[in-house]
Amino acid sequence: MQSKTPRGAYILSLAGSVIILVSAIIEFVFSAVFTFIPFIGLLGIPMVILSIIGIIIAVVALVLSTRLGGLTNEGMVHTVGAVLLIISIISFFTNLMGGFVLGFLLLLIGSIMALTWKP
């Protein structure tokens, strides 16, 4: 029996978003430290910028994943799933660690589940 909300997609997307956020914060801390090391500092600045973008992407994914848990309209679920799919692909490139890869995969699978969900 199907549930009235996309519970599986919600759980996987939320878990992936949290892992990506933790990964982005860790990446930010390490890249900020690299900016203070002589000769490596120039490499740290682009890493800081990428990690800030990664944090923003992770927060957007977290908000949309949370929103996904309360949706019952099939069209809205599919729309949020499509946006989460795009965000998961972007997060793979903005987080150098790929959200520990596990976060990327969970968000990717959760967004695909949201795209294929039927009430």
Backbone as CSV, one residue per row, in Angstrom:
resi,resn,N_x,N_y,N_z,CA_x,CA_y,CA_z,C_x,C_y,C_z
1,MET,0.834,-1.182,0.000,0.000,0.000,0.000,0.881,1.249,0.000
2,GLN,0.607,2.157,-0.910,1.367,3.390,-1.022,0.954,4.361,0.077
3,SER,1.941,5.119,0.579,1.615,6.140,1.570,1.169,7.412,0.854
4,LYS,0.570,8.318,1.604,0.074,9.557,1.017,1.167,10.608,0.884
5,THR,2.313,10.347,1.477,3.467,11.222,1.323,4.661,10.379,0.867
6,PRO,5.606,10.987,0.188,6.772,10.231,-0.298,7.776,9.974,0.820
7,ARG,7.435,9.089,1.744,8.217,8.862,2.958,9.647,8.383,2.662
8,GLY,9.809,7.418,1.772,11.148,6.902,1.467,12.031,7.952,0.821
9,ALA,11.462,8.696,-0.127,12.212,9.765,-0.788,12.595,10.845,0.220
10,TYR,11.684,11.132,1.136,11.942,12.133,2.166,13.097,11.714,3.066
11,ILE,13.079,10.484,3.537,14.108,10.009,4.460,15.476,9.980,3.779
12,LEU,15.544,9.437,2.567,16.828,9.368,1.865,17.352,10.763,1.509
13,SER,16.472,11.635,1.042,16.898,12.989,0.685,17.364,13.767,1.900
14,LEU,16.651,13.610,2.999,17.037,14.312,4.218,18.380,13.808,4.739
15,ALA,18.576,12.505,4.754,19.852,11.944,5.212,20.989,12.400,4.305
16,GLY,20.777,12.363,3.000,21.802,12.816,2.066,22.123,14.286,2.236
17,SER,21.100,15.107,2.453,21.310,16.540,2.638,22.120,16.833,3.892
18,VAL,21.836,16.125,4.964,22.578,16.324,6.213,24.040,15.924,6.027
19,ILE,24.272,14.805,5.371,25.647,14.350,5.142,26.396,15.336,4.253
20,ILE,25.738,15.851,3.228,26.378,16.833,2.351,26.690,18.107,3.125
21,LEU,25.788,18.535,4.000,26.034,19.735,4.803,27.228,19.545,5.728
22,VAL,27.306,18.405,6.391,28.445,18.120,7.276,29.738,18.109,6.469
23,SER,29.692,17.487,5.303,30.860,17.430,4.426,31.292,18.829,3.995
24,ALA,30.339,19.667,3.633,30.657,21.025,3.186,31.252,21.856,4.320
25,ILE,30.749,21.673,5.530,31.292,22.414,6.673,32.718,21.961,6.962
26,ILE,32.958,20.660,6.938,34.318,20.143,7.156,35.254,20.658,6.064
27,GLU,34.784,20.636,4.835,35.592,21.137,3.721,35.904,22.614,3.900
28,PHE,34.932,23.389,4.382,35.148,24.816,4.613,36.220,25.037,5.667
29,VAL,36.153,24.285,6.750,37.135,24.447,7.827,38.547,24.137,7.316
30,PHE,38.697,23.033,6.610,40.018,22.671,6.100,40.518,23.670,5.065
31,SER,39.657,24.118,4.186,40.098,25.072,3.165,40.423,26.429,3.784
32,ALA,39.707,26.806,4.846,40.029,28.063,5.532,41.400,27.975,6.197
33,VAL,41.737,26.818,6.724,43.054,26.628,7.330,44.141,26.708,6.258
34,PHE,43.878,26.154,5.081,44.868,26.180,3.997,45.197,27.587,3.530
35,THR,44.270,28.524,3.681,44.535,29.886,3.227,45.613,30.559,4.060
36,PHE,45.887,30.060,5.260,46.899,30.657,6.124,48.269,30.009,5.983
37,ILE,48.388,28.961,5.204,49.662,28.284,5.004,50.377,28.936,3.818
38,PRO,51.627,29.367,4.022,52.357,30.009,2.916,52.485,29.075,1.705
39,PHE,52.463,29.642,0.528,52.591,28.971,-0.764,51.372,28.109,-1.121
40,ILE,50.585,27.702,-0.152,49.389,26.915,-0.436,48.156,27.805,-0.337
41,GLY,48.311,28.953,0.269,47.191,29.860,0.499,46.432,30.234,-0.751
42,LEU,47.131,30.339,-1.879,46.442,30.674,-3.125,45.488,29.570,-3.560
43,LEU,45.810,28.342,-3.220,44.902,27.236,-3.529,43.720,27.205,-2.574
44,GLY,43.908,27.743,-1.377,42.856,27.720,-0.376,41.689,28.624,-0.695
45,ILE,41.956,29.748,-1.369,40.884,30.704,-1.662,39.819,30.108,-2.579
46,PRO,40.170,29.476,-3.702,39.113,28.848,-4.506,38.400,27.721,-3.759
47,MET,39.135,27.026,-2.898,38.501,25.962,-2.113,37.490,26.540,-1.135
48,VAL,37.810,27.688,-0.541,36.868,28.344,0.373,35.612,28.755,-0.383
49,ILE,35.778,29.309,-1.574,34.623,29.730,-2.374,33.757,28.526,-2.744
50,LEU,34.395,27.441,-3.178,33.632,26.230,-3.505,32.918,25.661,-2.285
51,SER,33.579,25.714,-1.134,32.936,25.151,0.055,31.769,26.025,0.523
52,ILE,31.865,27.327,0.344,30.732,28.202,0.684,29.556,27.908,-0.240
53,ILE,29.828,27.736,-1.534,28.767,27.356,-2.470,28.189,26.001,-2.077
54,GLY,29.054,25.081,-1.649,28.597,23.766,-1.197,27.690,23.855,0.019
55,ILE,28.008,24.747,0.947,27.167,24.926,2.135,25.801,25.478,1.724
56,ILE,25.792,26.445,0.820,24.529,27.016,0.355,23.683,25.942,-0.339
57,ILE,24.306,25.168,-1.202,23.598,24.091,-1.906,23.048,23.079,-0.898
58,ALA,23.842,22.740,0.112,23.408,21.764,1.114,22.224,22.289,1.923
59,VAL,22.238,23.563,2.260,21.122,24.144,3.022,19.852,24.152,2.170
60,VAL,19.975,24.489,0.892,18.806,24.462,-0.005,18.270,23.031,-0.117
61,ALA,19.185,22.069,-0.247,18.762,20.668,-0.321,18.073,20.241,0.965
62,LEU,18.580,20.697,2.099,17.984,20.352,3.388,16.574,20.932,3.513
63,VAL,16.399,22.171,3.092,15.079,22.809,3.146,14.098,22.089,2.222
64,LEU,14.537,21.787,0.998,13.646,21.102,0.059,13.337,19.675,0.504
65,SER,14.311,19.008,1.091,14.072,17.650,1.591,13.062,17.662,2.727
66,THR,13.171,18.651,3.598,12.209,18.784,4.688,10.817,19.078,4.130
67,ARG,10.762,19.918,3.135,9.483,20.250,2.494,8.868,19.025,1.821
68,LEU,9.717,18.177,1.277,9.255,16.981,0.580,8.455,16.064,1.502
69,GLY,8.812,16.025,2.774,8.129,15.150,3.721,6.669,15.492,3.954
70,GLY,6.284,16.737,3.696,4.908,17.146,3.945,4.049,17.271,2.702
71,LEU,4.628,16.995,1.553,3.875,17.164,0.301,3.008,15.947,0.010
72,THR,1.807,16.210,-0.484,0.914,15.124,-0.898,0.522,15.243,-2.367
73,ASN,0.731,16.415,-2.954,0.387,16.651,-4.350,1.475,16.030,-5.235
74,GLU,1.073,15.162,-6.144,2.021,14.437,-6.993,2.880,15.393,-7.833
75,GLY,2.265,16.433,-8.368,3.004,17.390,-9.188,4.075,18.129,-8.405
76,MET,3.728,18.529,-7.181,4.706,19.230,-6.340,5.840,18.302,-5.917
77,VAL,5.514,17.052,-5.624,6.544,16.081,-5.259,7.514,15.896,-6.415
78,HIS,6.989,15.793,-7.621,7.843,15.617,-8.794,8.699,16.852,-9.050
79,THR,8.136,18.040,-8.825,8.888,19.275,-9.007,10.037,19.365,-8.011
80,VAL,9.739,19.099,-6.745,10.789,19.125,-5.719,11.822,18.039,-6.003
81,GLY,11.381,16.882,-6.468,12.308,15.813,-6.820,13.248,16.217,-7.943
82,ALA,12.720,16.936,-8.950,13.560,17.390,-10.058,14.600,18.402,-9.584
83,VAL,14.179,19.315,-8.716,15.119,20.304,-8.184,16.176,19.619,-7.322
84,LEU,15.763,18.654,-6.505,16.726,17.912,-5.679,17.698,17.108,-6.541
85,LEU,17.238,16.601,-7.661,18.128,15.882,-8.578,19.210,16.811,-9.120
86,ILE,18.808,17.997,-9.523,19.775,18.986,-10.017,20.741,19.382,-8.912
87,ILE,20.210,19.595,-7.713,21.055,19.971,-6.577,22.039,18.860,-6.234
88,SER,21.600,17.610,-6.313,22.514,16.511,-5.986,23.675,16.456,-6.976
89,ILE,23.398,16.708,-8.239,24.471,16.711,-9.235,25.412,17.889,-9.002
90,ILE,24.863,19.055,-8.691,25.701,20.220,-8.407,26.540,19.971,-7.154
91,SER,25.959,19.342,-6.141,26.690,19.109,-4.898,27.881,18.181,-5.108
92,PHE,27.780,17.295,-6.086,28.907,16.411,-6.366,30.122,17.205,-6.837
93,PHE,29.883,18.302,-7.557,30.985,19.095,-8.079,31.425,20.207,-7.140
94,THR,30.532,20.716,-6.293,30.924,21.796,-5.386,31.607,21.265,-4.138
95,ASN,31.210,20.100,-3.688,31.899,19.484,-2.551,32.990,18.595,-3.106
96,LEU,34.225,18.952,-2.823,35.332,18.172,-3.352,35.292,16.749,-2.839
97,MET,34.705,16.576,-1.661,34.568,15.230,-1.114,33.281,14.566,-1.592
98,GLY,32.490,15.260,-2.376,31.251,14.690,-2.902,30.242,14.390,-1.816
99,GLY,30.259,15.170,-0.742,29.338,14.888,0.359,29.629,13.524,0.944
100,PHE,30.919,13.208,1.013,31.382,11.882,1.427,30.842,10.820,0.490
101,VAL,30.492,11.166,-0.715,29.915,10.326,-1.766,28.602,9.689,-1.298
102,LEU,28.535,9.263,-0.075,27.311,8.667,0.451,26.164,9.682,0.434
103,GLY,26.451,10.921,0.837,25.422,11.961,0.825,24.916,12.240,-0.569
104,PHE,25.837,12.289,-1.522,25.452,12.486,-2.916,24.550,11.356,-3.394
105,LEU,24.939,10.114,-3.102,24.152,8.966,-3.564,22.775,8.917,-2.905
106,LEU,22.719,9.200,-1.605,21.424,9.193,-0.917,20.497,10.268,-1.473
107,LEU,21.040,11.459,-1.692,20.217,12.536,-2.241,19.797,12.213,-3.670
108,LEU,20.683,11.628,-4.432,20.358,11.243,-5.805,19.242,10.196,-5.840
109,ILE,19.362,9.163,-5.030,18.340,8.105,-4.986,17.017,8.657,-4.458
110,GLY,17.081,9.492,-3.415,15.868,10.094,-2.866,15.153,10.975,-3.875
111,SER,15.923,11.739,-4.658,15.295,12.605,-5.655,14.676,11.782,-6.792
112,ILE,15.317,10.694,-7.166,14.738,9.822,-8.202,13.465,9.157,-7.676
113,MET,13.482,8.774,-6.397,12.274,8.202,-5.806,11.142,9.222,-5.791
114,ALA,11.473,10.491,-5.535,10.451,11.547,-5.546,9.915,11.760,-6.957
115,LEU,10.779,11.652,-7.950,10.347,11.836,-9.337,9.409,10.715,-9.788
116,THR,9.588,9.538,-9.251,8.773,8.398,-9.682,7.634,8.088,-8.702
117,TRP,7.446,8.904,-7.678,6.434,8.651,-6.660,5.026,8.854,-7.202
118,LYS,4.154,7.946,-6.827,2.726,8.066,-7.144,1.945,7.835,-5.860
119,PRO,0.938,8.674,-5.624,0.160,8.527,-4.365,-0.670,7.247,-4.324
